[in-house]
């Protein structure tokens, strides 16, 4: 059974960089699929941040592209997100997901709340 | 347009059929997936591709399309179906993914 688990600080100061990691278990990320990040501000809807292939190829939400870096560590079977210059608007629950070929997110992590505050 | 539009709220009587809509020009060309999210929980995929259901999703969930609109239909809604529902597809460029704003379903 594929499982995803997000990890990272729950509090980030404005103007600093948000860093999250997603550990994948029950499936090797080098087997296939894209792996992605989705966020949800409190009381609001879902926003796709971007997705990465195990080879490192990415496709990113154009509204966040200038601030987002995604990477994969195949030796640890995990992938990561960095979001620079955070503001209050980046406060959200961040989910890591498996992005399957039909453009569907079929496996989700439990989500981690990140608050941008001084 | 690169947007996906959903009605903010819909209600249905217990056991009746409800359609939740997702509208957008890009839907003519790309698959749509649907997610159910209950309070405090991560979303769950309920429909993907051409009306496919993941394992464990009841067959009362189905989707269909007409032009630039996709419909998630729940036939015989149950109390446990009360949740927020989000559609997802590609934008008009085909290069990026996006979500609809979500529909809050109330089962009366």
PDB file of C-alpha atoms in Angstrom:
ATOM      1  CA  UNK A   1       0.000   0.000   0.000  1.00  0.00           C
ATOM      2  CA  UNK A   2       1.433   3.332  -1.072  1.00  0.00           C
ATOM      3  CA  UNK A   3       1.723   5.896   1.696  1.00  0.00           C
ATOM      4  CA  UNK A   4       2.954   9.482   1.688  1.00  0.00           C
ATOM      5  CA  UNK A   5       4.087  11.455   4.717  1.00  0.00           C
ATOM      6  CA  UNK A   6       4.918  15.144   4.750  1.00  0.00           C
ATOM      7  CA  UNK A   7       7.517  16.562   7.099  1.00  0.00           C
ATOM      8  CA  UNK A   8       8.878  20.015   7.782  1.00  0.00           C
ATOM      9  CA  UNK A   9       8.556  23.079  10.008  1.00  0.00           C
ATOM     10  CA  UNK A  10       5.066  24.200  10.894  1.00  0.00           C
ATOM     11  CA  UNK A  11       6.107  27.837  11.233  1.00  0.00           C
ATOM     12  CA  UNK A  12       8.027  29.948   8.735  1.00  0.00           C
ATOM     13  CA  UNK A  13       8.885  33.629   9.077  1.00  0.00           C
ATOM     14  CA  UNK A  14       7.699  35.998   6.320  1.00  0.00           C
ATOM     15  CA  UNK A  15      10.290  36.504   3.563  1.00  0.00           C
ATOM     16  CA  UNK A  16      11.984  33.193   4.450  1.00  0.00           C
ATOM     17  CA  UNK A  17      11.853  29.844   2.646  1.00  0.00           C
ATOM     18  CA  UNK A  18       9.320  27.100   3.301  1.00  0.00           C
ATOM     19  CA  UNK A  19      10.848  23.610   2.990  1.00  0.00           C
ATOM     20  CA  UNK A  20       8.881  20.370   3.037  1.00  0.00           C
ATOM     21  CA  UNK A  21       9.752  16.753   2.326  1.00  0.00           C
ATOM     22  CA  UNK A  22       7.456  13.885   1.399  1.00  0.00           C
ATOM     23  CA  UNK A  23       8.566  10.360   2.283  1.00  0.00           C
ATOM     24  CA  UNK A  24       7.092   7.668   0.055  1.00  0.00           C
ATOM     25  CA  UNK A  25       6.608   4.134   1.370  1.00  0.00           C
ATOM     26  CA  UNK A  26       5.208   1.039  -0.286  1.00  0.00           C
ATOM     27  CA  UNK A  27       6.245   2.155  -3.776  1.00  0.00           C
ATOM     28  CA  UNK A  28       9.520   3.125  -5.447  1.00  0.00           C
ATOM     29  CA  UNK A  29       9.306   6.595  -6.939  1.00  0.00           C
ATOM     30  CA  UNK A  30      11.640   5.489  -9.732  1.00  0.00           C
ATOM     31  CA  UNK A  31       8.991   3.050 -10.972  1.00  0.00           C
ATOM     32  CA  UNK A  32       6.996   5.850 -12.526  1.00  0.00           C
ATOM     33  CA  UNK A  33       4.349   8.524 -11.950  1.00  0.00           C
ATOM     34  CA  UNK A  34       4.807  12.167 -11.190  1.00  0.00           C
ATOM     35  CA  UNK A  35       4.850  13.293  -7.554  1.00  0.00           C
ATOM     36  CA  UNK A  36       3.285  16.576  -6.547  1.00  0.00           C
ATOM     37  CA  UNK A  37       2.348  19.191  -4.002  1.00  0.00           C
ATOM     38  CA  UNK A  38      -1.063  20.731  -3.388  1.00  0.00           C
ATOM     39  CA  UNK A  39      -1.984  23.296  -0.768  1.00  0.00           C
ATOM     40  CA  UNK A  40      -5.162  24.519   0.899  1.00  0.00           C
ATOM     41  CA  UNK A  41      -5.362  27.802   2.838  1.00  0.00           C
ATOM     42  CA  UNK A  42      -7.617  27.675   5.898  1.00  0.00           C
ATOM     43  CA  UNK A  43     -11.271  27.621   4.842  1.00  0.00           C
ATOM     44  CA  UNK A  44     -10.415  27.794   1.139  1.00  0.00           C
ATOM     45  CA  UNK A  45     -10.042  25.508  -1.860  1.00  0.00           C
ATOM     46  CA  UNK A  46      -7.245  23.392  -3.279  1.00  0.00           C
ATOM     47  CA  UNK A  47      -4.330  24.809  -5.267  1.00  0.00           C
ATOM     48  CA  UNK A  48      -1.925  22.674  -7.301  1.00  0.00           C
ATOM     49  CA  UNK A  49       1.674  23.819  -6.739  1.00  0.00           C
ATOM     50  CA  UNK A  50       3.543  21.524  -9.087  1.00  0.00           C
ATOM     51  CA  UNK A  51       4.667  17.995  -9.899  1.00  0.00           C
ATOM     52  CA  UNK A  52       8.028  16.303 -10.445  1.00  0.00           C
ATOM     53  CA  UNK A  53       9.138  13.086 -12.176  1.00  0.00           C
ATOM     54  CA  UNK A  54      11.804  10.843 -10.661  1.00  0.00           C
ATOM     55  CA  UNK A  55      14.237  12.047 -13.346  1.00  0.00           C
ATOM     56  CA  UNK A  56      13.785  15.594 -12.057  1.00  0.00           C
ATOM     57  CA  UNK A  57      11.532  16.984 -14.761  1.00  0.00           C
ATOM     58  CA  UNK A  58       8.905  19.330 -13.362  1.00  0.00           C
ATOM     59  CA  UNK A  59       5.779  21.199 -14.307  1.00  0.00           C
ATOM     60  CA  UNK A  60       4.723  24.029 -12.048  1.00  0.00           C
ATOM     61  CA  UNK A  61       1.780  26.312 -11.375  1.00  0.00           C
ATOM     62  CA  UNK A  62       2.630  29.462 -13.338  1.00  0.00           C
ATOM     63  CA  UNK A  63       1.457  31.678 -10.472  1.00  0.00           C
ATOM     64  CA  UNK A  64       4.050  30.150  -8.125  1.00  0.00           C
ATOM     65  CA  UNK A  65       6.748  29.085 -10.568  1.00  0.00           C
ATOM     66  CA  UNK A  66       9.153  31.927  -9.780  1.00  0.00           C
ATOM     67  CA  UNK A  67       9.267  30.947  -6.086  1.00  0.00           C
ATOM     68  CA  UNK A  68       9.100  27.145  -6.287  1.00  0.00           C
ATOM     69  CA  UNK A  69      11.847  24.542  -6.464  1.00  0.00           C
ATOM     70  CA  UNK A  70      11.095  20.832  -6.420  1.00  0.00           C
ATOM     71  CA  UNK A  71      13.587  17.997  -6.130  1.00  0.00           C
ATOM     72  CA  UNK A  72      13.731  14.216  -5.829  1.00  0.00           C
ATOM     73  CA  UNK A  73      16.044  12.028  -3.748  1.00  0.00           C
ATOM     74  CA  UNK A  74      15.681   8.541  -5.185  1.00  0.00           C
ATOM     75  CA  UNK A  75      18.103   7.035  -2.653  1.00  0.00           C
ATOM     76  CA  UNK A  76      15.734   8.029   0.150  1.00  0.00           C
ATOM     77  CA  UNK A  77      12.550   7.534  -1.902  1.00  0.00           C
ATOM     78  CA  UNK A  78      11.388  11.047  -1.168  1.00  0.00           C
ATOM     79  CA  UNK A  79      10.740  14.360  -2.867  1.00  0.00           C
ATOM     80  CA  UNK A  80      10.837  17.935  -1.630  1.00  0.00           C
ATOM     81  CA  UNK A  81       9.361  21.394  -2.045  1.00  0.00           C
ATOM     82  CA  UNK A  82      10.953  24.777  -1.445  1.00  0.00           C
ATOM     83  CA  UNK A  83       8.908  27.959  -1.611  1.00  0.00           C
ATOM     84  CA  UNK A  84      10.850  31.186  -1.245  1.00  0.00           C
ATOM     85  CA  UNK A  85       9.845  34.629   0.025  1.00  0.00           C
ATOM     86  CA  UNK A  86       6.794  33.399   1.901  1.00  0.00           C
ATOM     87  CA  UNK A  87       3.989  35.740   2.974  1.00  0.00           C
ATOM     88  CA  UNK A  88       0.782  35.332   4.955  1.00  0.00           C
ATOM     89  CA  UNK A  89      -0.859  34.136   1.741  1.00  0.00           C
ATOM     90  CA  UNK A  90       1.292  30.997   1.836  1.00  0.00           C
ATOM     91  CA  UNK A  91      -0.240  29.857   5.122  1.00  0.00           C
ATOM     92  CA  UNK A  92      -1.952  26.596   4.262  1.00  0.00           C
ATOM     93  CA  UNK A  93      -2.149  22.851   4.702  1.00  0.00           C
ATOM     94  CA  UNK A  94       0.378  21.362   2.287  1.00  0.00           C
ATOM     95  CA  UNK A  95      -0.309  17.917   0.833  1.00  0.00           C
ATOM     96  CA  UNK A  96       2.069  15.714  -1.084  1.00  0.00           C
ATOM     97  CA  UNK A  97       0.412  13.518  -3.704  1.00  0.00           C
ATOM     98  CA  UNK A  98       0.986  10.913  -6.377  1.00  0.00           C
ATOM     99  CA  UNK A  99       0.117  12.370  -9.787  1.00  0.00           C
ATOM    100  CA  UNK A 100      -1.004   9.497 -12.012  1.00  0.00           C
ATOM    101  CA  UNK A 101      -1.083   9.470 -15.849  1.00  0.00           C
ATOM    102  CA  UNK A 102      -4.777  10.375 -16.152  1.00  0.00           C
ATOM    103  CA  UNK A 103      -4.039  13.694 -14.426  1.00  0.00           C
ATOM    104  CA  UNK A 104      -5.478  12.477 -11.159  1.00  0.00           C
ATOM    105  CA  UNK A 105      -4.025  12.575  -7.677  1.00  0.00           C
ATOM    106  CA  UNK A 106      -4.677   9.066  -6.455  1.00  0.00           C
ATOM    107  CA  UNK A 107      -2.658   8.977  -3.236  1.00  0.00           C
ATOM    108  CA  UNK A 108      -2.474  11.816  -0.691  1.00  0.00           C
ATOM    109  CA  UNK A 109      -0.433  12.450   2.400  1.00  0.00           C
ATOM    110  CA  UNK A 110      -2.283  13.464   5.545  1.00  0.00           C
ATOM    111  CA  UNK A 111      -1.208  17.079   5.049  1.00  0.00           C
ATOM    112  CA  UNK A 112       0.913  19.393   7.151  1.00  0.00           C
ATOM    113  CA  UNK A 113      -0.089  22.852   8.317  1.00  0.00           C
ATOM    114  CA  UNK A 114       2.446  25.581   7.611  1.00  0.00           C
ATOM    115  CA  UNK A 115       1.940  29.046   9.051  1.00  0.00           C
ATOM    116  CA  UNK A 116       3.825  32.071   7.790  1.00  0.00           C
ATOM    117  CA  UNK A 117       4.186  34.351  10.782  1.00  0.00           C
ATOM    118  CA  UNK A 118       6.818  36.279  12.676  1.00  0.00           C
TER     119      UNK A 118
ATOM    120  CA  UNK B   1     -10.389  30.697 -19.955  1.00  0.00           C
ATOM    121  CA  UNK B   2      -8.076  28.786 -17.655  1.00  0.00           C
ATOM    122  CA  UNK B   3     -10.619  28.562 -14.869  1.00  0.00           C
ATOM    123  CA  UNK B   4     -12.819  25.739 -13.623  1.00  0.00           C
ATOM    124  CA  UNK B   5     -16.121  26.959 -12.177  1.00  0.00           C
ATOM    125  CA  UNK B   6     -18.197  25.095  -9.608  1.00  0.00           C
ATOM    126  CA  UNK B   7     -21.373  26.053  -7.764  1.00  0.00           C
ATOM    127  CA  UNK B   8     -20.411  26.912  -4.174  1.00  0.00           C
ATOM    128  CA  UNK B   9     -23.140  24.816  -2.563  1.00  0.00           C
ATOM    129  CA  UNK B  10     -25.651  22.127  -3.485  1.00  0.00           C
ATOM    130  CA  UNK B  11     -28.123  20.169  -1.374  1.00  0.00           C
ATOM    131  CA  UNK B  12     -29.865  16.849  -1.896  1.00  0.00           C
ATOM    132  CA  UNK B  13     -32.456  14.846   0.024  1.00  0.00           C
ATOM    133  CA  UNK B  14     -31.267  11.545   1.434  1.00  0.00           C
ATOM    134  CA  UNK B  15     -31.540   8.818  -1.195  1.00  0.00           C
ATOM    135  CA  UNK B  16     -32.063  11.204  -4.092  1.00  0.00           C
ATOM    136  CA  UNK B  17     -29.766  11.925  -7.030  1.00  0.00           C
ATOM    137  CA  UNK B  18     -27.581  15.017  -7.247  1.00  0.00           C
ATOM    138  CA  UNK B  19     -25.352  16.460  -9.967  1.00  0.00           C
ATOM    139  CA  UNK B  20     -22.364  18.628  -9.146  1.00  0.00           C
ATOM    140  CA  UNK B  21     -21.082  20.661 -12.076  1.00  0.00           C
ATOM    141  CA  UNK B  22     -17.635  21.773 -13.190  1.00  0.00           C
ATOM    142  CA  UNK B  23     -17.429  24.180 -16.111  1.00  0.00           C
ATOM    143  CA  UNK B  24     -14.456  25.340 -18.148  1.00  0.00           C
ATOM    144  CA  UNK B  25     -13.314  25.591 -21.749  1.00  0.00           C
ATOM    145  CA  UNK B  26     -10.397  23.242 -21.174  1.00  0.00           C
ATOM    146  CA  UNK B  27     -12.751  20.446 -20.165  1.00  0.00           C
ATOM    147  CA  UNK B  28     -13.567  19.840 -23.829  1.00  0.00           C
ATOM    148  CA  UNK B  29     -10.051  18.477 -24.324  1.00  0.00           C
ATOM    149  CA  UNK B  30      -8.789  16.944 -21.087  1.00  0.00           C
ATOM    150  CA  UNK B  31      -9.737  14.404 -18.466  1.00  0.00           C
ATOM    151  CA  UNK B  32     -11.402  15.578 -15.278  1.00  0.00           C
ATOM    152  CA  UNK B  33     -10.927  14.067 -11.843  1.00  0.00           C
ATOM    153  CA  UNK B  34     -13.125  14.563  -8.793  1.00  0.00           C
ATOM    154  CA  UNK B  35     -12.208  14.644  -5.110  1.00  0.00           C
ATOM    155  CA  UNK B  36     -14.274  14.335  -1.956  1.00  0.00           C
ATOM    156  CA  UNK B  37     -13.039  16.134   1.157  1.00  0.00           C
ATOM    157  CA  UNK B  38     -14.578  15.807   4.589  1.00  0.00           C
ATOM    158  CA  UNK B  39     -13.743  18.262   7.409  1.00  0.00           C
ATOM    159  CA  UNK B  40     -10.258  17.837   8.777  1.00  0.00           C
ATOM    160  CA  UNK B  41      -9.331  15.162   6.250  1.00  0.00           C
ATOM    161  CA  UNK B  42      -7.252  14.970   3.101  1.00  0.00           C
ATOM    162  CA  UNK B  43      -9.176  14.831  -0.167  1.00  0.00           C
ATOM    163  CA  UNK B  44      -9.997  11.442  -1.652  1.00  0.00           C
ATOM    164  CA  UNK B  45     -10.102  10.688  -5.370  1.00  0.00           C
ATOM    165  CA  UNK B  46     -13.575   9.471  -6.363  1.00  0.00           C
ATOM    166  CA  UNK B  47     -13.566   9.687 -10.194  1.00  0.00           C
ATOM    167  CA  UNK B  48     -10.759   9.904 -12.759  1.00  0.00           C
ATOM    168  CA  UNK B  49     -10.126   9.453 -16.477  1.00  0.00           C
ATOM    169  CA  UNK B  50     -13.164   8.312 -18.410  1.00  0.00           C
ATOM    170  CA  UNK B  51     -15.586   7.761 -15.519  1.00  0.00           C
ATOM    171  CA  UNK B  52     -13.259   5.464 -13.578  1.00  0.00           C
ATOM    172  CA  UNK B  53     -13.651   4.828  -9.864  1.00  0.00           C
ATOM    173  CA  UNK B  54     -10.719   3.895  -7.627  1.00  0.00           C
ATOM    174  CA  UNK B  55     -11.033   0.748  -5.594  1.00  0.00           C
ATOM    175  CA  UNK B  56     -13.375   1.248  -2.655  1.00  0.00           C
ATOM    176  CA  UNK B  57     -15.415   4.087  -4.150  1.00  0.00           C
ATOM    177  CA  UNK B  58     -19.119   3.154  -4.336  1.00  0.00           C
ATOM    178  CA  UNK B  59     -20.698   2.803  -7.757  1.00  0.00           C
ATOM    179  CA  UNK B  60     -23.238   5.501  -6.926  1.00  0.00           C
ATOM    180  CA  UNK B  61     -20.509   7.967  -8.000  1.00  0.00           C
ATOM    181  CA  UNK B  62     -20.202   8.576 -11.743  1.00  0.00           C
ATOM    182  CA  UNK B  63     -19.363  11.361 -14.139  1.00  0.00           C
ATOM    183  CA  UNK B  64     -20.476  12.540 -17.547  1.00  0.00           C
ATOM    184  CA  UNK B  65     -19.838  15.503 -19.779  1.00  0.00           C
ATOM    185  CA  UNK B  66     -21.561  17.859 -22.176  1.00  0.00           C
ATOM    186  CA  UNK B  67     -19.535  20.409 -24.062  1.00  0.00           C
ATOM    187  CA  UNK B  68     -17.450  22.386 -21.599  1.00  0.00           C
ATOM    188  CA  UNK B  69     -19.236  21.010 -18.529  1.00  0.00           C
ATOM    189  CA  UNK B  70     -18.512  17.885 -16.537  1.00  0.00           C
ATOM    190  CA  UNK B  71     -21.003  16.485 -14.049  1.00  0.00           C
ATOM    191  CA  UNK B  72     -20.323  14.396 -10.959  1.00  0.00           C
ATOM    192  CA  UNK B  73     -23.482  12.436 -10.249  1.00  0.00           C
ATOM    193  CA  UNK B  74     -24.286  10.744  -6.963  1.00  0.00           C
ATOM    194  CA  UNK B  75     -27.190   8.350  -7.449  1.00  0.00           C
ATOM    195  CA  UNK B  76     -28.940   7.719  -4.147  1.00  0.00           C
ATOM    196  CA  UNK B  77     -26.980  10.120  -1.944  1.00  0.00           C
ATOM    197  CA  UNK B  78     -26.086   8.884   1.519  1.00  0.00           C
ATOM    198  CA  UNK B  79     -25.448  10.848   4.684  1.00  0.00           C
ATOM    199  CA  UNK B  80     -21.743  10.011   4.441  1.00  0.00           C
ATOM    200  CA  UNK B  81     -21.566  11.733   1.049  1.00  0.00           C
ATOM    201  CA  UNK B  82     -21.902  15.133   2.725  1.00  0.00           C
ATOM    202  CA  UNK B  83     -18.576  16.798   1.952  1.00  0.00           C
ATOM    203  CA  UNK B  84     -16.781  19.299  -0.259  1.00  0.00           C
ATOM    204  CA  UNK B  85     -16.217  18.174  -3.838  1.00  0.00           C
ATOM    205  CA  UNK B  86     -13.487  19.509  -6.134  1.00  0.00           C
ATOM    206  CA  UNK B  87     -12.957  18.992  -9.839  1.00  0.00           C
ATOM    207  CA  UNK B  88      -9.498  19.020 -11.388  1.00  0.00           C
ATOM    208  CA  UNK B  89      -8.230  19.156 -14.941  1.00  0.00           C
ATOM    209  CA  UNK B  90      -5.682  20.864 -17.155  1.00  0.00           C
ATOM    210  CA  UNK B  91      -5.778  24.528 -18.072  1.00  0.00           C
ATOM    211  CA  UNK B  92      -6.367  25.735 -21.615  1.00  0.00           C
ATOM    212  CA  UNK B  93      -2.664  25.473 -22.476  1.00  0.00           C
ATOM    213  CA  UNK B  94      -2.635  21.846 -21.410  1.00  0.00           C
ATOM    214  CA  UNK B  95       0.596  22.425 -19.537  1.00  0.00           C
ATOM    215  CA  UNK B  96      -0.712  22.920 -16.027  1.00  0.00           C
ATOM    216  CA  UNK B  97      -3.273  21.497 -13.651  1.00  0.00           C
ATOM    217  CA  UNK B  98      -5.909  23.410 -11.742  1.00  0.00           C
ATOM    218  CA  UNK B  99      -8.850  22.869  -9.415  1.00  0.00           C
ATOM    219  CA  UNK B 100     -12.356  24.201  -9.374  1.00  0.00           C
ATOM    220  CA  UNK B 101     -13.359  26.296  -6.388  1.00  0.00           C
ATOM    221  CA  UNK B 102     -15.226  23.424  -4.756  1.00  0.00           C
ATOM    222  CA  UNK B 103     -18.862  22.577  -4.039  1.00  0.00           C
ATOM    223  CA  UNK B 104     -20.204  21.987  -0.549  1.00  0.00           C
ATOM    224  CA  UNK B 105     -22.738  19.168  -0.691  1.00  0.00           C
ATOM    225  CA  UNK B 106     -25.362  18.979   2.044  1.00  0.00           C
ATOM    226  CA  UNK B 107     -27.450  15.818   2.419  1.00  0.00           C
ATOM    227  CA  UNK B 108     -30.800  16.688   3.977  1.00  0.00           C
TER     228      UNK B 108
END
